[in-house]
Structure formats: C-alpha cells, structure tokens
C-alpha positions as CSV (number, residue, x, y, z in Angstrom):
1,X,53.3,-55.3,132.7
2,X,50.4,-56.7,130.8
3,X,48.3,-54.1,129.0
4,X,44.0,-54.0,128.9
5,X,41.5,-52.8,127.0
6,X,38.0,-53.5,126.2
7,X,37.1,-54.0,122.6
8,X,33.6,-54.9,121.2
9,X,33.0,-56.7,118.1
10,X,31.2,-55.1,115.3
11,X,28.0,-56.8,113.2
12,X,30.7,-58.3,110.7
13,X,32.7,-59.7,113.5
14,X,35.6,-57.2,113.0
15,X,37.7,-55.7,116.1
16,X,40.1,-52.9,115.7
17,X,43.5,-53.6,117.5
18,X,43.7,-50.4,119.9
19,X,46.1,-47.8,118.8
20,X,48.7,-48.4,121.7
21,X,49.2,-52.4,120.7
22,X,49.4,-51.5,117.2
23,X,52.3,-48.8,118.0
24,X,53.9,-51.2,120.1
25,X,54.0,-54.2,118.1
26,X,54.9,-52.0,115.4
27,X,51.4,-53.5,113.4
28,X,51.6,-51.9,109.8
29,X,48.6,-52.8,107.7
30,X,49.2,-56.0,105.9
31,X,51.1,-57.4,108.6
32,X,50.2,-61.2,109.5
33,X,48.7,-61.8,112.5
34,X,48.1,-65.9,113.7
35,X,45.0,-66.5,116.2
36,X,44.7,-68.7,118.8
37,X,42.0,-70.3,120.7
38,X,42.0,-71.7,123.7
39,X,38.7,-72.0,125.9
40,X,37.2,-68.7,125.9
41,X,40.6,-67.1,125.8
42,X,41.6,-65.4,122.4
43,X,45.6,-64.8,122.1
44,X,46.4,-63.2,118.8
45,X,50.5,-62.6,118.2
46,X,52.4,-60.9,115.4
47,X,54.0,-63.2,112.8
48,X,57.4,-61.9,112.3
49,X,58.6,-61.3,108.4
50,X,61.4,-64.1,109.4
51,X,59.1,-66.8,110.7
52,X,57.6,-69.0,108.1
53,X,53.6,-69.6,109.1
54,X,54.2,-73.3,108.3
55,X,56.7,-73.3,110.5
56,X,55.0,-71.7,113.4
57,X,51.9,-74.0,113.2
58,X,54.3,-77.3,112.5
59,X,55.7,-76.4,116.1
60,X,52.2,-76.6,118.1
61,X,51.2,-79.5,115.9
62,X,54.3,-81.3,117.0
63,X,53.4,-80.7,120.5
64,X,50.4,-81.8,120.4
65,X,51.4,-85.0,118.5
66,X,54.1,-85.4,121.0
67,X,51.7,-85.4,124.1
68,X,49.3,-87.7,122.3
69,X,52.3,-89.9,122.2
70,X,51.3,-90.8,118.5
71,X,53.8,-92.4,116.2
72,X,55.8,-90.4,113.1
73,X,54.4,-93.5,111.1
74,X,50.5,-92.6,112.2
75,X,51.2,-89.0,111.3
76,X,52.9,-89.7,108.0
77,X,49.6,-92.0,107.1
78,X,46.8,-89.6,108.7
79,X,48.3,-87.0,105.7
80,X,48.2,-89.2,103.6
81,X,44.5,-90.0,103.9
82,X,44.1,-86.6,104.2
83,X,45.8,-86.0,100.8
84,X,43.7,-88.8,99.0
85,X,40.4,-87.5,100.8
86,X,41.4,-83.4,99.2
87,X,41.9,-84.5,95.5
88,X,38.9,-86.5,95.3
89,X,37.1,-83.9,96.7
C-alpha cells in the first residue's frame, strides 16, 4: 500500500522527507537520492550504494533514445558536439 503525506516547501525550496519514509527506506544522511520529473509529478527514489548514478541515468537515456528510434551513430556524434561545445566553453 502506497503511503501519503503532505509536505510544504520552505522559502529556500527545501522539503524534509517525513520521518516514516526516511525509517523505511532506511535514508541516513548523506545518502543519494535521484529526482525525477514528470509533468507535475515529482518521484524521488533512493540510489542504492551498489548502483552506479551513471548507470541509472544511462538506462532512461537509452529508453528514450530507443523510442526516438535514433541511431547509435547520431548518439555517438550528438556527444561529441557536446564534448567540443564544453571545452571551448
């Protein structure tokens, strides 16, 4: 069963994960946290010490790549574009 709560946003845009989530997710502070957006929807999940971020994000960008139906060949030239464009910045 899916858990609710209301949570506000402060001034600096902070919002404090409700005790129950942290205890069940087992949140200890300086644990990594990766955010989604989607619409107006906000999903945040725990990043497990196992998973490698790179990883994690490499997985949605290959879906989304996939259901683009662009080519590994476009991909491999889009970064490198996007490699010449950061080191002349």
């Amino acid at each position: 069963m899916a858990e609710i709560e209301v949570i506000r946003v402060s001034s600096k845009g902070q919002v404090v994960i409700p005790k129950g989530f942290r205890s069940r997710l087992g949140l200890k502070k300086g644990d990594k946290l990766l955010a989604y957006s989607k619409g107006d929807m906000l999903l945040i999940r725990k990043v497990g010490k196992e998973e490698s971020l790179l990883a994690i994000l490499s997985a949605s960008s290959r879906n989304k790549v996939a259901s683009l139906k662009i080519s590994r060949i476009e991909v491999e030239k889009a970064v490198e574009e996007a490699r010449k464009t950061t080191k002349e910045a």
